[in-house]
């Protein structure tokens, strides 16, 4: 999948979808603040690391994809679910990069805050891209293996 910038997608979003994003994002931030006040900043930080906008984004992606397919005359339910699942996979890979960012920043900030930001951003980029690449590489291999095992089992069934 090629990642591109599409300003026309902004026109497809309705005003209330933006409102949903802001409300859910605000609620997630308030929840993180309550958790931090109740259980300490370490626990609150874990909840703040949750992408506050993800919940709303996943539902909006699903509805946009579903509507686009239905507009073309097809049932878009599955397409919407697959698009939301792909977004969730990307968020998971980004979270791995975020953990690398936090670890590198924590280790290097006593030396220099500017150097810590630069090193942490570099670590985030390297880890996120590597995770994406590994997922793509292993996903291709696992598909090939499953199709090979399917063809072997089909051959066994056809042999008397």
XYZ file of N, CA, C and O in Angstrom:
640
model
N 0.844 -1.172 0.000
C 0.000 0.000 0.000
C 0.889 1.234 0.000
O 1.796 1.350 0.808
N 0.631 2.142 -0.888
C 1.370 3.382 -0.989
C 0.684 4.444 -0.128
O -0.519 4.657 -0.248
N 1.450 5.080 0.721
C 0.906 6.122 1.587
C 0.979 7.445 0.829
O 2.038 7.834 0.340
N -0.161 8.122 0.708
C -0.213 9.397 0.002
C -1.035 10.405 0.793
O -1.836 10.024 1.647
N -0.832 11.668 0.494
C -1.613 12.744 1.101
C -2.769 13.070 0.170
O -2.570 13.303 -1.016
N -3.983 13.064 0.719
C -5.167 13.320 -0.095
C -6.027 14.398 0.564
O -6.867 14.096 1.401
N -5.823 15.663 0.180
C -6.621 16.737 0.774
C -8.111 16.596 0.484
O -8.938 17.079 1.242
N -8.478 15.905 -0.584
C -9.895 15.745 -0.901
C -10.609 14.898 0.150
O -11.827 14.982 0.295
N -9.858 14.086 0.902
C -10.462 13.265 1.957
C -11.031 14.147 3.072
O -11.967 13.735 3.766
N -10.478 15.337 3.250
C -11.002 16.245 4.275
C -12.433 16.663 3.964
O -13.228 16.890 4.876
N -12.772 16.745 2.690
C -14.126 17.128 2.296
C -15.132 16.012 2.571
O -16.318 16.263 2.704
N -14.661 14.761 2.643
C -15.553 13.631 2.875
C -15.991 13.520 4.328
O -16.976 12.866 4.630
N -15.238 14.141 5.220
C -15.536 14.046 6.644
C -16.595 15.062 7.017
O -16.498 16.239 6.674
N -17.592 14.606 7.743
C -18.673 15.497 8.182
C -18.281 16.200 9.482
O -17.427 15.725 10.220
N -18.937 17.310 9.775
C -18.581 18.116 10.949
C -18.719 17.320 12.231
O -17.909 17.450 13.150
N -19.736 16.469 12.339
C -19.949 15.741 13.584
C -18.885 14.662 13.797
O -18.624 14.273 14.928
N -18.246 14.217 12.717
C -17.158 13.249 12.873
C -15.952 13.911 13.543
O -15.261 13.288 14.349
N -15.704 15.168 13.204
C -14.641 15.908 13.893
C -15.001 16.100 15.364
O -14.148 15.977 16.242
N -16.257 16.387 15.630
C -16.704 16.559 17.018
C -16.495 15.267 17.816
O -16.040 15.304 18.968
N -16.814 14.128 17.199
C -16.609 12.843 17.873
C -15.144 12.648 18.208
O -14.785 12.234 19.319
N -14.267 12.963 17.263
C -12.827 12.826 17.510
C -12.377 13.683 18.692
O -11.631 13.229 19.549
N -12.801 14.932 18.713
C -12.386 15.829 19.787
C -12.947 15.394 21.138
O -12.251 15.439 22.147
N -14.193 14.975 21.167
C -14.803 14.554 22.435
C -14.122 13.290 22.966
O -13.748 13.223 24.138
N -13.956 12.278 22.117
C -13.312 11.047 22.574
C -11.852 11.288 22.961
O -11.358 10.726 23.944
N -11.157 12.120 22.202
C -9.777 12.458 22.546
C -9.699 13.177 23.884
O -8.838 12.888 24.710
N -10.614 14.098 24.113
C -10.656 14.814 25.393
C -10.978 13.893 26.550
O -10.369 13.988 27.622
N -11.925 12.969 26.336
C -12.269 12.013 27.389
C -11.094 11.104 27.732
O -10.848 10.805 28.908
N -10.359 10.655 26.708
C -9.186 9.805 26.957
C -8.120 10.572 27.735
O -7.483 10.025 28.645
N -7.951 11.844 27.429
C -6.976 12.668 28.141
C -7.401 12.901 29.587
O -6.583 12.826 30.512
N -8.677 13.152 29.814
C -9.196 13.326 31.174
C -9.026 12.029 31.966
O -8.616 12.049 33.130
N -9.324 10.903 31.337
C -9.136 9.605 31.997
C -7.674 9.405 32.397
O -7.394 8.949 33.512
N -6.761 9.758 31.514
C -5.330 9.637 31.829
C -4.968 10.550 33.007
O -4.185 10.160 33.882
N -5.531 11.751 33.033
C -5.272 12.663 34.143
C -5.795 12.118 35.467
O -5.129 12.209 36.502
N -6.989 11.539 35.445
C -7.559 10.937 36.666
C -6.706 9.767 37.128
O -6.428 9.622 38.322
N -6.291 8.926 36.179
C -5.444 7.783 36.529
C -4.113 8.268 37.112
O -3.608 7.689 38.074
N -3.549 9.318 36.519
C -2.291 9.867 37.015
C -2.432 10.450 38.409
O -1.561 10.273 39.263
N -3.532 11.141 38.662
C -3.764 11.720 39.989
C -4.012 10.642 41.036
O -3.614 10.780 42.184
N -4.664 9.560 40.636
C -5.003 8.497 41.585
C -3.860 7.523 41.840
O -3.637 7.108 42.969
N -3.138 7.154 40.775
C -2.142 6.081 40.899
C -0.714 6.518 40.622
O 0.191 5.684 40.621
N -0.492 7.775 40.339
C 0.862 8.256 40.081
C 1.080 8.550 38.604
O 0.350 8.081 37.737
N 2.103 9.337 38.350
C 2.357 9.781 36.981
C 2.801 8.653 36.053
O 2.546 8.699 34.862
N 3.460 7.634 36.586
C 3.879 6.516 35.721
C 2.670 5.804 35.132
O 2.628 5.500 33.932
N 1.678 5.527 35.944
C 0.467 4.858 35.467
C -0.326 5.800 34.559
O -0.825 5.393 33.507
N -0.432 7.054 34.951
C -1.133 8.031 34.118
C -0.483 8.178 32.756
O -1.170 8.308 31.745
N 0.847 8.134 32.717
C 1.571 8.215 31.449
C 1.275 7.042 30.534
O 1.193 7.195 29.315
N 1.102 5.872 31.116
C 0.748 4.703 30.301
C -0.597 4.905 29.621
O -0.777 4.577 28.452
N -1.549 5.455 30.370
C -2.859 5.698 29.771
C -2.815 6.864 28.788
O -3.555 6.875 27.814
N -1.954 7.827 29.026
C -1.825 8.950 28.105
C -1.169 8.507 26.802
O -1.412 9.083 25.750
N -0.359 7.448 26.873
C 0.276 6.924 25.662
C -0.749 6.303 24.715
O -0.485 6.162 23.528
N -1.914 5.942 25.229
C -2.979 5.441 24.370
C -3.323 6.524 23.364
O -3.616 7.652 23.747
N -3.273 6.204 22.089
C -3.640 7.241 21.123
C -5.101 7.645 21.335
O -6.011 6.886 21.036
N -5.290 8.806 21.886
C -6.627 9.250 22.272
C -7.575 9.311 21.086
O -8.770 9.112 21.226
N -7.060 9.551 19.950
C -7.923 9.715 18.786
C -8.194 8.390 18.087
O -9.064 8.301 17.231
N -7.466 7.328 18.445
C -7.569 6.061 17.718
C -8.989 5.496 17.697
O -9.462 5.050 16.655
N -9.656 5.498 18.827
C -11.009 4.913 18.892
C -11.941 5.577 17.887
O -12.653 4.894 17.147
N -11.925 6.876 17.861
C -12.789 7.597 16.927
C -12.316 7.403 15.492
O -13.123 7.219 14.582
N -11.020 7.410 15.285
C -10.497 7.259 13.931
C -10.863 5.909 13.337
O -11.225 5.823 12.158
N -10.760 4.863 14.134
C -11.078 3.525 13.617
C -12.537 3.450 13.162
O -12.830 2.904 12.088
N -13.431 4.002 13.947
C -14.841 3.954 13.548
C -15.102 4.839 12.332
O -15.910 4.485 11.472
N -14.406 5.969 12.249
C -14.601 6.852 11.105
C -14.027 6.245 9.827
O -14.630 6.357 8.755
N -12.886 5.601 9.928
C -12.297 4.937 8.765
C -13.246 3.857 8.264
O -13.496 3.728 7.065
N -13.777 3.091 9.198
C -14.711 2.021 8.826
C -15.931 2.598 8.104
O -16.339 2.103 7.057
N -16.501 3.651 8.647
C -17.715 4.206 8.028
C -17.422 4.845 6.676
O -18.227 4.726 5.750
N -16.260 5.491 6.519
C -15.920 6.100 5.231
C -15.738 5.036 4.158
O -16.235 5.176 3.039
N -15.006 3.982 4.491
C -14.781 2.915 3.516
C -16.085 2.209 3.164
O -16.334 1.883 2.006
N -16.908 1.955 4.162
C -18.191 1.289 3.930
C -19.068 2.142 3.015
O -19.647 1.654 2.049
N -19.132 3.451 3.308
C -19.950 4.355 2.481
C -19.454 4.417 1.043
O -20.249 4.432 0.102
N -18.128 4.429 0.868
C -17.572 4.495 -0.487
C -17.943 3.253 -1.289
O -18.292 3.351 -2.472
N -17.885 2.087 -0.666
C -18.256 0.848 -1.361
C -19.752 0.812 -1.648
O -20.176 0.380 -2.720
N -20.562 1.238 -0.683
C -22.011 1.233 -0.879
C -22.418 2.212 -1.977
O -23.357 1.960 -2.717
N -21.689 3.308 -2.074
C -21.960 4.288 -3.128
C -21.706 3.671 -4.508
O -22.373 4.007 -5.476
N -20.742 2.747 -4.564
C -20.437 2.059 -5.823
C -21.363 0.867 -6.062
O -21.236 0.177 -7.065
N -22.285 0.602 -5.118
C -23.257 -0.457 -5.301
C -22.879 -1.793 -4.681
O -23.455 -2.818 -5.007
N -21.893 -1.797 -3.795
C -21.445 -3.032 -3.148
C -21.695 -2.964 -1.651
O -21.895 -1.888 -1.095
N -21.642 -4.133 -1.004
C -21.714 -4.176 0.462
C -20.325 -3.840 0.984
O -19.379 -4.579 0.748
N -20.184 -2.735 1.677
C -18.874 -2.268 2.104
C -18.495 -2.625 3.522
O -17.505 -2.127 4.035
N -19.263 -3.483 4.163
C -19.004 -3.804 5.564
C -17.608 -4.413 5.759
O -16.853 -3.977 6.613
N -17.294 -5.412 4.949
C -16.001 -6.088 5.102
C -14.850 -5.145 4.778
O -13.838 -5.135 5.456
N -14.988 -4.346 3.731
C -13.943 -3.399 3.341
C -13.683 -2.406 4.475
O -12.536 -2.086 4.782
N -14.731 -1.920 5.111
C -14.578 -0.999 6.228
C -13.863 -1.634 7.405
O -12.988 -1.022 8.019
N -14.213 -2.871 7.711
C -13.556 -3.577 8.812
C -12.085 -3.810 8.512
O -11.231 -3.667 9.387
N -11.763 -4.162 7.267
C -10.375 -4.389 6.892
C -9.566 -3.093 6.963
O -8.413 -3.101 7.391
N -10.152 -1.989 6.562
C -9.461 -0.702 6.626
C -9.197 -0.304 8.075
O -8.106 0.183 8.406
N -10.171 -0.514 8.946
C -9.975 -0.202 10.367
C -8.931 -1.126 10.986
O -8.116 -0.690 11.808
N -8.917 -2.396 10.577
C -7.914 -3.338 11.085
C -6.516 -2.941 10.636
O -5.554 -3.038 11.410
N -6.391 -2.468 9.415
C -5.093 -2.009 8.917
C -4.618 -0.789 9.697
O -3.434 -0.675 10.034
N -5.533 0.100 10.013
C -5.190 1.267 10.824
C -4.747 0.837 12.222
O -3.798 1.388 12.773
N -5.423 -0.149 12.794
C -5.049 -0.656 14.121
C -3.668 -1.294 14.092
O -2.868 -1.117 15.032
N -3.354 -2.023 13.023
C -2.024 -2.625 12.901
C -0.955 -1.539 12.839
O 0.092 -1.641 13.482
N -1.229 -0.482 12.095
C -0.290 0.633 12.021
C -0.109 1.322 13.362
O 0.994 1.719 13.730
N -1.195 1.456 14.113
C -1.101 2.064 15.446
C -0.268 1.189 16.374
O 0.513 1.702 17.178
N -0.418 -0.119 16.262
C 0.388 -1.032 17.077
C 1.873 -0.923 16.755
O 2.719 -0.868 17.652
N 2.194 -0.864 15.465
C 3.594 -0.721 15.063
C 4.142 0.633 15.508
O 5.294 0.734 15.939
N 3.325 1.661 15.407
C 3.747 2.978 15.882
C 3.990 3.000 17.384
O 4.861 3.710 17.878
N 3.229 2.197 18.123
C 3.415 2.111 19.574
C 4.759 1.494 19.933
O 5.387 1.878 20.926
N 5.206 0.533 19.126
C 6.532 -0.044 19.351
C 7.591 1.041 19.170
O 8.523 1.165 19.968
N 7.432 1.850 18.126
C 8.350 2.964 17.908
C 8.286 3.987 19.032
O 9.299 4.557 19.438
N 7.086 4.213 19.566
C 6.921 5.149 20.676
C 7.655 4.657 21.922
O 8.265 5.449 22.650
N 7.624 3.357 22.150
C 8.361 2.787 23.291
C 9.866 2.997 23.106
O 10.578 3.321 24.068
N 10.352 2.830 21.888
C 11.771 3.076 21.611
C 12.111 4.548 21.835
O 13.161 4.880 22.405
N 11.222 5.441 21.399
C 11.421 6.869 21.616
C 11.564 7.161 23.113
O 12.487 7.856 23.541
N 10.639 6.631 23.896
C 10.652 6.881 25.346
C 11.923 6.343 25.991
O 12.532 7.018 26.838
N 12.348 5.149 25.619
C 13.541 4.546 26.224
C 14.790 5.352 25.890
O 15.599 5.652 26.782
N 14.949 5.714 24.626
C 16.136 6.481 24.220
C 16.114 7.868 24.857
O 17.143 8.357 25.342
N 14.969 8.496 24.892
C 14.879 9.824 25.502
C 15.223 9.753 26.991
O 15.969 10.589 27.502
N 14.707 8.759 27.683
C 14.958 8.597 29.118
C 16.452 8.437 29.396
O 16.971 9.007 30.357
N 17.128 7.683 28.543
C 18.549 7.419 28.756
C 19.405 8.636 28.405
O 20.395 8.922 29.085
N 19.040 9.376 27.371
C 19.904 10.455 26.880
C 19.559 11.850 27.394
O 20.370 12.764 27.248
N 18.418 12.054 28.010
C 18.035 13.405 28.448
C 18.957 13.982 29.524
O 19.146 15.202 29.547
N 19.563 13.181 30.412
C 20.485 13.800 31.374
C 21.697 14.462 30.714
O 22.258 15.417 31.248
N 22.083 13.991 29.535
C 23.237 14.553 28.832
C 22.868 15.868 28.165
O 23.516 16.889 28.373
N 21.798 15.839 27.353
C 21.360 17.034 26.636
C 19.935 16.815 26.154
O 19.637 15.800 25.513
N 19.070 17.764 26.429
C 17.677 17.589 26.012
C 17.538 17.662 24.489
O 16.741 16.928 23.908
N 18.295 18.544 23.838
C 18.222 18.632 22.374
C 18.724 17.341 21.738
O 18.089 16.802 20.817
N 19.833 16.827 22.224
C 20.368 15.558 21.692
C 19.410 14.409 21.993
O 19.270 13.484 21.186
N 18.745 14.467 23.140
C 17.789 13.419 23.501
C 16.634 13.380 22.507
O 16.216 12.296 22.072
N 16.109 14.556 22.145
C 15.026 14.600 21.160
C 15.480 14.064 19.805
O 14.775 13.279 19.166
N 16.652 14.470 19.365
C 17.156 14.021 18.066
C 17.367 12.508 18.067
O 16.932 11.805 17.143
N 18.010 11.997 19.100
C 18.263 10.550 19.182
C 16.958 9.773 19.306
O 16.795 8.707 18.685
N 16.028 10.282 20.090
C 14.753 9.584 20.285
C 13.926 9.569 19.004
O 13.311 8.547 18.677
N 13.904 10.661 18.275
C 13.172 10.697 17.002
C 13.794 9.717 16.009
O 13.087 8.997 15.300
N 15.115 9.684 15.975
C 15.800 8.735 15.096
C 15.453 7.292 15.491
O 15.158 6.459 14.627
N 15.484 6.997 16.793
C 15.142 5.643 17.265
C 13.705 5.299 16.906
O 13.418 4.176 16.458
N 12.796 6.248 17.088
C 11.388 6.010 16.739
C 11.246 5.661 15.258
O 10.562 4.702 14.902
N 11.918 6.443 14.401
C 11.810 6.206 12.955
C 12.380 4.845 12.574
O 11.753 4.079 11.830
N 13.552 4.519 13.104
C 14.195 3.252 12.763
C 13.366 2.066 13.252
O 13.110 1.108 12.506
N 12.910 2.123 14.485
C 12.137 1.007 15.045
C 10.788 0.871 14.346
O 10.359 -0.239 14.016
N 10.093 1.972 14.095
C 8.787 1.905 13.440
C 8.884 1.352 12.020
O 8.114 0.480 11.631
N 9.842 1.849 11.259
C 10.019 1.363 9.887
C 10.467 -0.097 9.897
O 9.993 -0.902 9.090
N 11.350 -0.457 10.817
C 11.787 -1.854 10.918
C 10.628 -2.776 11.287
O 10.503 -3.873 10.734
N 9.792 -2.345 12.205
C 8.630 -3.151 12.594
C 7.686 -3.317 11.417
O 7.166 -4.411 11.166
N 7.459 -2.234 10.672
C 6.601 -2.309 9.485
C 7.194 -3.276 8.467
O 6.495 -4.119 7.902
N 8.501 -3.157 8.234
C 9.160 -4.023 7.266
C 9.084 -5.486 7.692
O 8.800 -6.366 6.870
N 9.343 -5.761 8.979
C 9.293 -7.142 9.467
C 7.879 -7.712 9.353
O 7.696 -8.867 8.965
N 6.887 -6.909 9.681
C 5.505 -7.382 9.563
C 5.178 -7.724 8.121
O 4.584 -8.750 7.823
N 5.599 -6.874 7.218
C 5.341 -7.119 5.802
C 6.090 -8.356 5.320
O 5.539 -9.178 4.586
N 7.335 -8.502 5.736
C 8.150 -9.642 5.316
C 7.573 -10.956 5.850
O 7.404 -11.911 5.106
N 7.251 -11.009 7.132
C 6.735 -12.236 7.729
C 5.313 -12.534 7.263
O 4.927 -13.684 7.156
N 4.544 -11.518 6.992
C 3.185 -11.715 6.499
C 3.213 -12.375 5.128
O 2.444 -13.280 4.845
N 4.134 -11.952 4.263
C 4.275 -12.550 2.946
C 4.702 -14.001 3.072
O 4.167 -14.873 2.409
N 5.665 -14.265 3.954
C 6.157 -15.626 4.151
C 5.050 -16.510 4.696
O 4.842 -17.625 4.231
N 4.294 -16.015 5.671
C 3.243 -16.836 6.262
C 2.136 -17.127 5.256
O 1.565 -18.195 5.269
N 1.831 -16.185 4.365
C 0.834 -16.444 3.329
C 1.313 -17.553 2.402
O 0.575 -18.433 2.043
N 2.593 -17.479 2.007
C 3.143 -18.470 1.105
C 3.127 -19.838 1.766
O 2.763 -20.823 1.167
N 3.517 -19.896 3.028
C 3.525 -21.166 3.737
C 2.123 -21.748 3.858
O 1.925 -22.936 3.695
N 1.145 -20.922 4.160
C -0.213 -21.439 4.302
C -0.750 -21.935 2.972
O -1.437 -22.934 2.910
N -0.406 -21.272 1.856
C -0.875 -21.747 0.554
C -0.152 -23.023 0.166
O -0.735 -23.907 -0.453
N 1.152 -23.153 0.542
C 1.877 -24.394 0.261
C 1.299 -25.549 1.058
O 1.102 -26.641 0.522
N 1.009 -25.324 2.327
C 0.446 -26.404 3.135
C -0.947 -26.768 2.647
O -1.325 -27.930 2.658
N -1.713 -25.790 2.149
C -3.034 -26.081 1.606
C -2.907 -26.941 0.357
O -3.627 -27.903 0.185
N -1.948 -26.604 -0.524
C -1.806 -27.382 -1.754
C -1.306 -28.787 -1.447
O -1.705 -29.741 -2.099
N -0.433 -28.948 -0.434
C 0.010 -30.288 -0.047
C -1.152 -31.112 0.473
O -1.306 -32.277 0.130
N -2.002 -30.501 1.316
C -3.133 -31.255 1.859
C -4.142 -31.583 0.765
O -4.766 -32.629 0.783
N -4.280 -30.726 -0.227
C -5.182 -31.004 -1.345
C -4.654 -32.169 -2.180
O -5.410 -33.013 -2.637
N -3.310 -32.230 -2.357
C -2.720 -33.334 -3.106
C -2.921 -34.651 -2.361
O -3.182 -35.670 -2.963
N -2.763 -34.628 -1.036
C -2.947 -35.849 -0.247
C -4.366 -36.374 -0.385
O -4.586 -37.569 -0.456
N -5.334 -35.470 -0.392
C -6.727 -35.900 -0.501
C -7.031 -36.501 -1.872
O -7.852 -37.366 -2.010
N -6.342 -36.019 -2.919
C -6.643 -36.511 -4.267
C -5.951 -37.846 -4.565
O -6.341 -38.543 -5.472
N -4.913 -38.191 -3.793
C -4.207 -39.455 -3.997
C -4.969 -40.554 -3.258
O -5.259 -40.432 -2.088
N -5.300 -41.696 -3.983
C -6.094 -42.755 -3.320
C -5.321 -43.559 -2.316
O -4.233 -43.739 -2.217
